[in-house]
Coordinates of C-alpha atoms in Angstrom, one line a residue:
X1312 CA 113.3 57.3 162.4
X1313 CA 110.1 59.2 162.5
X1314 CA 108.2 56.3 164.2
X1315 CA 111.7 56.7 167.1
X1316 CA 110.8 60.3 167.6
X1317 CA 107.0 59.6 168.4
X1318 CA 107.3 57.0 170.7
X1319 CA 109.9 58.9 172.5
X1320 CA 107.8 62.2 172.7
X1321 CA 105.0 59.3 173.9
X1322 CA 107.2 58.4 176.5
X1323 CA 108.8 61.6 177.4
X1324 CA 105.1 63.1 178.1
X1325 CA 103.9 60.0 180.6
X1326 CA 107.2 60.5 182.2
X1327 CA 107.4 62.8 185.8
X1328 CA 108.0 66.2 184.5
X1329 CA 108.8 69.5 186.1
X1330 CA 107.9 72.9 184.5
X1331 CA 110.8 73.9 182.6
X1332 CA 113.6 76.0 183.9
X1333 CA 112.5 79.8 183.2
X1334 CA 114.3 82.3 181.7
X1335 CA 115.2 85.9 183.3
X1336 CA 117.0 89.0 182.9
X1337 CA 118.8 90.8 186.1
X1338 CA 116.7 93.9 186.8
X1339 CA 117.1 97.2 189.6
X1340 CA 121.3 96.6 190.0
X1341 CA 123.1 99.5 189.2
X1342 CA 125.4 100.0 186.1
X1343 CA 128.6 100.3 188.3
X1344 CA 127.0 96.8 190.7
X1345 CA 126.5 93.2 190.1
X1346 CA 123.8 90.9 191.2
X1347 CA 125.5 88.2 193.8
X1348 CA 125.4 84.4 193.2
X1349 CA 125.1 82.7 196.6
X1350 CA 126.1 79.3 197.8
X1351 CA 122.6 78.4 199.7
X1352 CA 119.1 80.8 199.7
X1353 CA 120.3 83.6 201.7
X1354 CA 122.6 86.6 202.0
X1355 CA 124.5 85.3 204.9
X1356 CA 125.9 82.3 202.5
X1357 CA 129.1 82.6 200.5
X1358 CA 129.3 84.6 197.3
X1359 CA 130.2 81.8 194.8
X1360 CA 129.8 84.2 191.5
X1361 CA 128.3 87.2 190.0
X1362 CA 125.9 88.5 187.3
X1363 CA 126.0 92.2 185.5
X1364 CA 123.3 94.7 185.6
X1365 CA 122.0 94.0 182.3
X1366 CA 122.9 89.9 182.0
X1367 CA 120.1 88.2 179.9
X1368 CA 119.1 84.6 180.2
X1369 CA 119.8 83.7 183.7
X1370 CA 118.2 80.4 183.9
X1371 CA 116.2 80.3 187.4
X1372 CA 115.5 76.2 187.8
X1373 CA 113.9 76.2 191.2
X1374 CA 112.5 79.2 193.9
X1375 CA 112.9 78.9 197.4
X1376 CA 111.7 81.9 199.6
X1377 CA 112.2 84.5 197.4
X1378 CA 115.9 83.2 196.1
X1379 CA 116.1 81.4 192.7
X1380 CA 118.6 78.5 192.3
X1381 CA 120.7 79.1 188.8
X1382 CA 123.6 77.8 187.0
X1383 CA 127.2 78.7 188.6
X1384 CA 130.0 77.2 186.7
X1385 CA 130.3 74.1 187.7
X1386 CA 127.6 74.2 190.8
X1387 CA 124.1 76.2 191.2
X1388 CA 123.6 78.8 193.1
X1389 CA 121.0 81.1 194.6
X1390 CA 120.0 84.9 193.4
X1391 CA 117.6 87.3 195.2
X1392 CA 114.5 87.0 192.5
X1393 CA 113.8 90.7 193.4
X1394 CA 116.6 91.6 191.0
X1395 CA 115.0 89.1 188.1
X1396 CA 112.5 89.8 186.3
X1397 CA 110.6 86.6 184.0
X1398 CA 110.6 86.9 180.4
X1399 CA 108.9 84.1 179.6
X1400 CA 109.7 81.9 176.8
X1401 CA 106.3 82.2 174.2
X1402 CA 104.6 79.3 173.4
X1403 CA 105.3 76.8 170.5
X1404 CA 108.8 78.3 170.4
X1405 CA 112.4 76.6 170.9
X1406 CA 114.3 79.2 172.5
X1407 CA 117.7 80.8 171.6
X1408 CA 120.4 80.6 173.4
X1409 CA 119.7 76.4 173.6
X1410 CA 122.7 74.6 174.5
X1411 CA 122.9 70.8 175.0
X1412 CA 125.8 68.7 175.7
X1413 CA 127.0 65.2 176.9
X1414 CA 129.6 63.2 177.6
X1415 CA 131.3 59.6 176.9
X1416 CA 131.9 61.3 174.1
X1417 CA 132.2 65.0 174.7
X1418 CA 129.3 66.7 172.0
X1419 CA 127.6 70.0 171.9
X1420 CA 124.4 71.1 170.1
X1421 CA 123.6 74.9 170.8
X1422 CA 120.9 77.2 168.6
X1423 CA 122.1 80.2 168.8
X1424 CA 119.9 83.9 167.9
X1425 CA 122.7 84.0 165.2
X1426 CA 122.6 80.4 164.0
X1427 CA 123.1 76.9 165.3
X1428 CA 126.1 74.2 165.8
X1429 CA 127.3 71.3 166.8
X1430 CA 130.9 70.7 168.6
X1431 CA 132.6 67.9 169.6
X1432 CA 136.7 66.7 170.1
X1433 CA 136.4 64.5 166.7
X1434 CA 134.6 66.3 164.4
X1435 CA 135.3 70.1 165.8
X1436 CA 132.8 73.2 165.2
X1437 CA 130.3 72.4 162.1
X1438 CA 127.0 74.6 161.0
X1439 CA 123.4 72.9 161.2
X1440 CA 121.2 73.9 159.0
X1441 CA 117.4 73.5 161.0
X1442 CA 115.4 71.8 159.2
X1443 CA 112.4 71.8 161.4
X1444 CA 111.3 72.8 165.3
X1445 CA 108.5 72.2 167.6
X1446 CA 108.1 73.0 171.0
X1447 CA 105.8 71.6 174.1
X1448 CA 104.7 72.7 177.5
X1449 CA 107.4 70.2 178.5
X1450 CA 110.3 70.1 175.9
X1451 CA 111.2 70.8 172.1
X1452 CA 112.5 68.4 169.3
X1453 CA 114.4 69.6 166.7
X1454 CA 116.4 68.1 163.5
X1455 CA 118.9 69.5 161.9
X1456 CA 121.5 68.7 159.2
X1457 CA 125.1 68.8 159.0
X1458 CA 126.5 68.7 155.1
X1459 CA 124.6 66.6 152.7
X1460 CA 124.3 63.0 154.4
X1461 CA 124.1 63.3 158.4
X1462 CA 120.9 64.7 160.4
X1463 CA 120.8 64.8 164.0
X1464 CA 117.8 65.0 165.6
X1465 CA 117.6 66.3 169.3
X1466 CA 114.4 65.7 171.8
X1467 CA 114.6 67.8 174.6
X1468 CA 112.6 67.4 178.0
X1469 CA 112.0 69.0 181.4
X1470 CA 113.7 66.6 183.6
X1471 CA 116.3 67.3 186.0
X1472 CA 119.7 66.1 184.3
X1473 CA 123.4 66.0 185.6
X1474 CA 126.4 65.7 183.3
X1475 CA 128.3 63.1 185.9
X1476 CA 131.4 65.5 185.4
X1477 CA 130.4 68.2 188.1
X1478 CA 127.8 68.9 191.1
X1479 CA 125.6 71.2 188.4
X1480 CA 122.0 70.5 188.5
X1481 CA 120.8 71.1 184.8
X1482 CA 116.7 71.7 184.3
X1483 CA 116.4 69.7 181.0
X1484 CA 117.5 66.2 179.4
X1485 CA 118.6 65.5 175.9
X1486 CA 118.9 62.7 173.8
X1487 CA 120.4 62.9 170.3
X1488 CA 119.9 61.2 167.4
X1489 CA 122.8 60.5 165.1
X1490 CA 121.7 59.5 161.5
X1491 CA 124.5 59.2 158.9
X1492 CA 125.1 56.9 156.0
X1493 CA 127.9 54.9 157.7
X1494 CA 125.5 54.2 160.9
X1495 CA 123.1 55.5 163.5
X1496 CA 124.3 56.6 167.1
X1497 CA 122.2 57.9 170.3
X1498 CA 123.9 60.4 173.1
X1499 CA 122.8 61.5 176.1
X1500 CA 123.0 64.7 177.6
X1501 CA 121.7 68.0 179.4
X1502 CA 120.4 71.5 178.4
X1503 CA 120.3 75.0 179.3
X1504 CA 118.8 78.5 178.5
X1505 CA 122.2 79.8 180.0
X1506 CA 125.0 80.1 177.8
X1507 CA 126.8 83.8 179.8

């Protein structure tokens, strides 16, 4: 399995990458205000959504004349950056709130500040105990272990990723490895710094 994670990280690093998303907090909106979310990079476009004064980890995946394009639901959308401010994630650190998910079938892996898990319609909610983390310019892997017999191991990399259910544009890919005494499994999916 080892030999699996290398040659993906190999492959992962020749591959075209984008910096990853950056994280940001909303900054200079007033207690009693919220920070719009806009359909396009401009004021005169459609409110699609809203931040509060204080939200943390807004996820900013691409700037565009001094608008950011974030995470809206189902969609992105587009925030004036003069109400962000970048708190950059340090290096050789995975970051918390991580959430990765997939579909065909539905699963969720998310590392929490408070702990991590991983969710799905078959097996429901279960704990993962981290059993070790590393983190690149351009992605993270990180395995974990559910009970006493099943690890999954999750490589993460800065490549734009859609789910196929929705017109979200997500800033990082995942694939997952399954390893459990009955059999091994791969999924495929897409992560964000954005869990609010």
């Amino acid at each position: 399995m080892i030999r699996w994670i290398v040659c993906l990280l190999i492959w992962t690093s020749t591959a075209t990458a984008q910096s990853l998303p950056e994280r940001y907090s909303v900054t200079g909106v007033a207690g009693d205000d919220v920070l719009n979310i806009r359909s396009g990079p401009a004021a005169s476009f459609d409110k699609i959504g809203e931040f509060g004064p204080y939200t943390l980890n807004v996820e900013v995946l691409r700037i565009e004349d001094g608008w950011g394009m974030v995470p809206a639901g189902e969609r992105n959308g587009w925030v004036s950056m003069r109400f962000l401010e970048a708190y950059p994630i340090p290096a050789n650190e995975v970051p918390r709130p991580l959430v990765c998910s997939g579909t065909e079938p539905f699963w969720t892996l998310a590392l929490y500040p408070r702990g991590s898990e991983y969710n799905s319609p078959d097996t429901g909610r279960r704990d993962l105990e981290i059993m070790r983390e590393l983190a690149a310019d351009k992605g993270f892997l990180i395995q974990a272990r559910e009970g006493l017999t099943l690890e999954r191991t999750i490589v993460v990399n800065a490549l734009p990723c859609n789910d196929g259910m929705s017109d979200r544009v997500f800033g990082m890919t995942a694939t997952l490895f399954n390893d459990t005494p009955e059999g091994s499994s791969v999924q495929n999916g897409c992560c964000t710094f954005q869990s609010n």
